């Protein structure tokens, strides 16, 4: 059987951690679709046209070591609002989602546009303050000198752009299960997600 898990939600809500843990638990491949937009946005910072960047994106672009910076996150959100850029990146994501056996994908439009037929859909969220604290900690730990207030403002600006765009806006699919991780640590959030997958599908983890 195929088990495809779609995970959407705003920045720094825990999507990435939960996605990786679910992929590991159920033995599925994982695609962080944000990385594709980050790699596209990253190339525009060098002056490449956004459409050209999306059309010619390579595995080297996806392996760049500076895709996690706030500047690249902002550029990703900007290119992600261009419908033609999204259209150029859709086939790869859809093909990944339809792999035999299934997959875990996380992003903003997975349950609504990329894989509306996913067996399980999550909308992972957390309060603005909690998300800003988590992202701030992550950035400081990786050597970035940033203020919490700036991180919070950046997240809000990016969420507003990602939610308000006309093309594939960030929104929970009608059949998505919302997981608010504001008051959960990583282990609790991952366990809650695993329990939901088991409940909905009857499929049990192959590893934990
Ligand atoms: O998940 P992330 O923070 O790495 O994503 C970076 C940006 O990419 C995000 O602000 C919006 C865009 N994005 C998108 O529009 N659709 C996706 N499926 C994933 C990311």
Coordinates of C-alpha atoms and ligand atoms in Angstrom, one line a residue:
X1 CA 0.0 0.0 0.0
X2 CA 1.0 3.6 -0.4
X3 CA 1.4 5.9 2.6
X4 CA 1.9 9.5 1.6
X5 CA 2.1 12.1 4.4
X6 CA 1.6 15.8 3.7
X7 CA 2.8 18.3 6.2
X8 CA 2.1 22.0 5.9
X9 CA 2.4 24.9 8.2
X10 CA 4.2 28.2 8.9
X11 CA 7.9 28.7 9.4
X12 CA 9.6 27.1 12.4
X13 CA 6.5 25.3 13.7
X14 CA 8.3 22.0 13.8
X15 CA 7.4 20.7 10.3
X16 CA 10.9 19.7 9.4
X17 CA 11.6 17.8 12.6
X18 CA 8.2 16.0 12.5
X19 CA 8.6 15.1 8.8
X20 CA 12.0 13.6 9.3
X21 CA 10.9 11.6 12.3
X22 CA 7.8 10.3 10.5
X23 CA 9.9 9.4 7.5
X24 CA 12.3 7.5 9.7
X25 CA 9.6 5.8 11.7
X26 CA 7.6 4.6 8.7
X27 CA 10.6 3.9 6.5
X28 CA 9.6 6.5 3.9
X29 CA 11.6 9.0 1.8
X30 CA 11.3 12.6 2.8
X31 CA 11.2 15.8 0.7
X32 CA 11.7 19.2 2.3
X33 CA 10.0 21.3 -0.4
X34 CA 11.0 24.5 1.3
X35 CA 14.6 23.7 0.3
X36 CA 13.6 23.8 -3.4
X37 CA 12.2 27.3 -3.0
X38 CA 15.2 28.3 -0.9
X39 CA 17.6 27.0 -3.5
X40 CA 15.7 29.0 -6.2
X41 CA 15.6 32.1 -4.0
X42 CA 19.3 31.7 -3.3
X43 CA 20.1 31.9 -7.0
X44 CA 18.2 35.1 -7.4
X45 CA 20.4 36.7 -4.8
X46 CA 23.3 36.3 -7.3
X47 CA 21.3 38.1 -9.9
X48 CA 19.7 35.1 -11.7
X49 CA 16.2 35.6 -12.9
X50 CA 13.7 33.7 -10.7
X51 CA 12.2 31.8 -13.6
X52 CA 15.6 30.9 -15.0
X53 CA 16.6 29.7 -11.5
X54 CA 13.6 27.5 -11.1
X55 CA 13.8 26.1 -14.6
X56 CA 17.5 25.1 -14.3
X57 CA 17.7 24.2 -10.6
X58 CA 20.3 21.5 -10.1
X59 CA 21.2 19.1 -7.2
X60 CA 24.2 21.3 -6.6
X61 CA 21.9 24.3 -5.9
X62 CA 20.0 22.1 -3.4
X63 CA 23.3 21.2 -1.7
X64 CA 24.4 24.8 -1.1
X65 CA 25.5 25.3 2.5
X66 CA 23.8 28.7 3.0
X67 CA 20.2 27.8 2.4
X68 CA 19.2 28.3 6.0
X69 CA 19.9 32.0 6.4
X70 CA 17.2 34.6 7.0
X71 CA 18.1 36.3 3.7
X72 CA 17.6 33.1 1.7
X73 CA 14.4 32.4 3.6
X74 CA 13.0 35.8 2.5
X75 CA 14.2 35.3 -1.1
X76 CA 12.5 31.9 -1.1
X77 CA 9.2 33.4 0.1
X78 CA 9.4 36.1 -2.6
X79 CA 10.1 33.7 -5.5
X80 CA 7.4 31.3 -4.1
X81 CA 4.7 33.9 -4.8
X82 CA 5.5 33.9 -8.6
X83 CA 3.0 31.4 -10.2
X84 CA 5.3 30.5 -13.1
X85 CA 8.1 29.6 -10.6
X86 CA 5.7 27.3 -8.7
X87 CA 4.6 25.7 -11.9
X88 CA 8.2 25.0 -12.9
X89 CA 8.8 23.2 -9.6
X90 CA 5.6 21.3 -9.3
X91 CA 6.3 18.2 -11.4
X92 CA 9.3 17.1 -9.4
X93 CA 7.4 17.4 -6.1
X94 CA 4.3 15.6 -7.5
X95 CA 6.5 12.7 -8.9
X96 CA 8.2 12.4 -5.5
X97 CA 4.8 12.3 -3.7
X98 CA 3.5 9.6 -6.0
X99 CA 6.4 7.2 -5.4
X100 CA 5.5 3.6 -4.9
X101 CA 5.3 2.9 -1.2
X102 CA 4.7 6.6 -0.5
X103 CA 6.7 9.5 0.9
X104 CA 6.6 12.3 3.5
X105 CA 6.6 15.9 2.0
X106 CA 6.6 19.1 4.0
X107 CA 6.0 22.6 2.8
X108 CA 3.1 25.1 2.4
X109 CA 0.9 23.6 -0.3
X110 CA 1.5 19.8 0.0
X111 CA -2.0 18.8 1.2
X112 CA -3.8 21.3 -1.1
X113 CA -1.9 21.3 -4.4
X114 CA 1.0 18.9 -4.5
X115 CA -0.6 15.9 -3.0
X116 CA -4.3 16.4 -2.2
X117 CA -4.8 12.6 -2.2
X118 CA -2.3 12.0 0.6
X119 CA -3.4 9.4 3.1
X120 CA -2.6 11.7 6.1
X121 CA -2.3 15.5 6.1
X122 CA -1.0 17.6 8.9
X123 CA -1.1 21.3 9.5
X124 CA 1.7 21.9 12.0
X125 CA 1.6 25.2 13.8
X126 CA 2.7 27.0 17.0
X127 CA 2.4 30.5 18.4
X128 CA 4.4 33.3 16.8
X129 CA 6.5 33.8 20.0
X130 CA 7.3 30.1 20.3
X131 CA 8.3 29.8 16.7
X132 CA 10.5 32.9 16.8
X133 CA 12.3 31.6 19.9
X134 CA 12.9 28.3 18.3
X135 CA 14.2 29.8 15.1
X136 CA 16.3 32.4 17.0
X137 CA 17.9 29.6 19.0
X138 CA 18.6 27.6 15.8
X139 CA 20.2 30.6 14.1
X140 CA 22.3 31.6 17.2
X141 CA 23.5 27.9 17.5
X142 CA 24.6 28.0 13.9
X143 CA 26.6 31.2 14.3
X144 CA 24.2 33.8 13.2
X145 CA 24.2 37.1 15.1
X146 CA 20.4 37.9 15.1
X147 CA 18.0 39.6 17.5
X148 CA 14.8 37.8 18.6
X149 CA 12.6 40.8 17.7
X150 CA 14.0 40.7 14.1
X151 CA 13.5 36.9 13.8
X152 CA 9.9 37.4 15.0
X153 CA 9.3 40.3 12.5
X154 CA 10.9 38.2 9.7
X155 CA 8.7 35.2 10.4
X156 CA 5.5 37.3 10.5
X157 CA 6.4 39.0 7.2
X158 CA 7.1 35.7 5.5
X159 CA 4.0 34.0 6.9
X160 CA 1.9 37.0 5.7
X161 CA 3.4 36.8 2.2
X162 CA 3.0 32.9 2.1
X163 CA -0.6 33.1 3.2
X164 CA -1.7 36.0 1.1
X165 CA -0.3 35.1 -2.3
X166 CA -2.9 34.1 -4.9
X167 CA -1.0 31.0 -6.1
X168 CA -1.1 28.0 -3.7
X169 CA -1.2 30.0 -0.5
X170 CA -0.3 28.5 2.8
X171 CA -3.5 27.1 4.1
X172 CA -4.6 23.9 5.9
X173 CA -6.3 21.4 3.6
X174 CA -9.9 20.9 4.7
X175 CA -9.1 17.3 5.8
X176 CA -5.8 18.2 7.5
X177 CA -5.2 17.5 11.2
X178 CA -3.9 20.6 13.0
X179 CA -1.0 19.9 15.4
X180 CA -0.2 22.8 17.6
X181 CA 3.3 22.3 19.0
X182 CA 3.4 25.4 21.1
X183 CA 3.4 23.5 24.3
X184 CA 5.0 20.3 23.1
X185 CA 8.7 19.3 23.1
X186 CA 10.0 17.5 20.1
X187 CA 9.4 14.0 21.4
X188 CA 5.8 14.7 22.3
X189 CA 5.1 16.3 19.0
X190 CA 6.7 13.4 17.1
X191 CA 4.8 10.8 19.2
X192 CA 1.5 12.7 18.6
X193 CA 2.1 12.7 14.9
X194 CA 3.0 9.0 14.8
X195 CA -0.2 8.1 16.8
X196 CA -2.3 10.1 14.4
X197 CA -0.8 8.2 11.4
X198 CA -1.4 4.9 13.1
X199 CA -5.0 5.9 14.0
X200 CA -5.8 7.1 10.5
X201 CA -4.2 4.3 8.5
X202 CA -3.6 1.3 10.7
X203 CA 0.0 1.3 9.5
X204 CA 2.5 0.9 12.3
X205 CA 6.0 2.3 12.5
X206 CA 8.8 0.1 11.3
X207 CA 11.2 1.9 13.5
X208 CA 11.0 4.5 16.2
Ligands
LIG1 O1 9.8 25.7 4.8 P1 10.8 26.8 4.6 O2 10.8 27.8 5.7 O3 12.2 26.3 4.3 O4 10.3 27.5 3.2 C1 10.9 28.7 2.7 C2 9.9 29.4 1.8 O5 9.6 28.7 0.7 C3 8.6 29.7 2.5 O6 8.6 31.0 3.2 C4 7.6 29.7 1.4 C5 8.2 28.8 0.4 N1 7.5 27.5 0.2 C6 6.4 27.4 -0.5 O7 5.9 28.5 -1.0 N2 5.8 26.2 -0.8 C7 6.3 25.1 -0.2 N3 5.7 23.9 -0.5 C8 7.5 25.2 0.6 C9 8.1 26.4 0.8

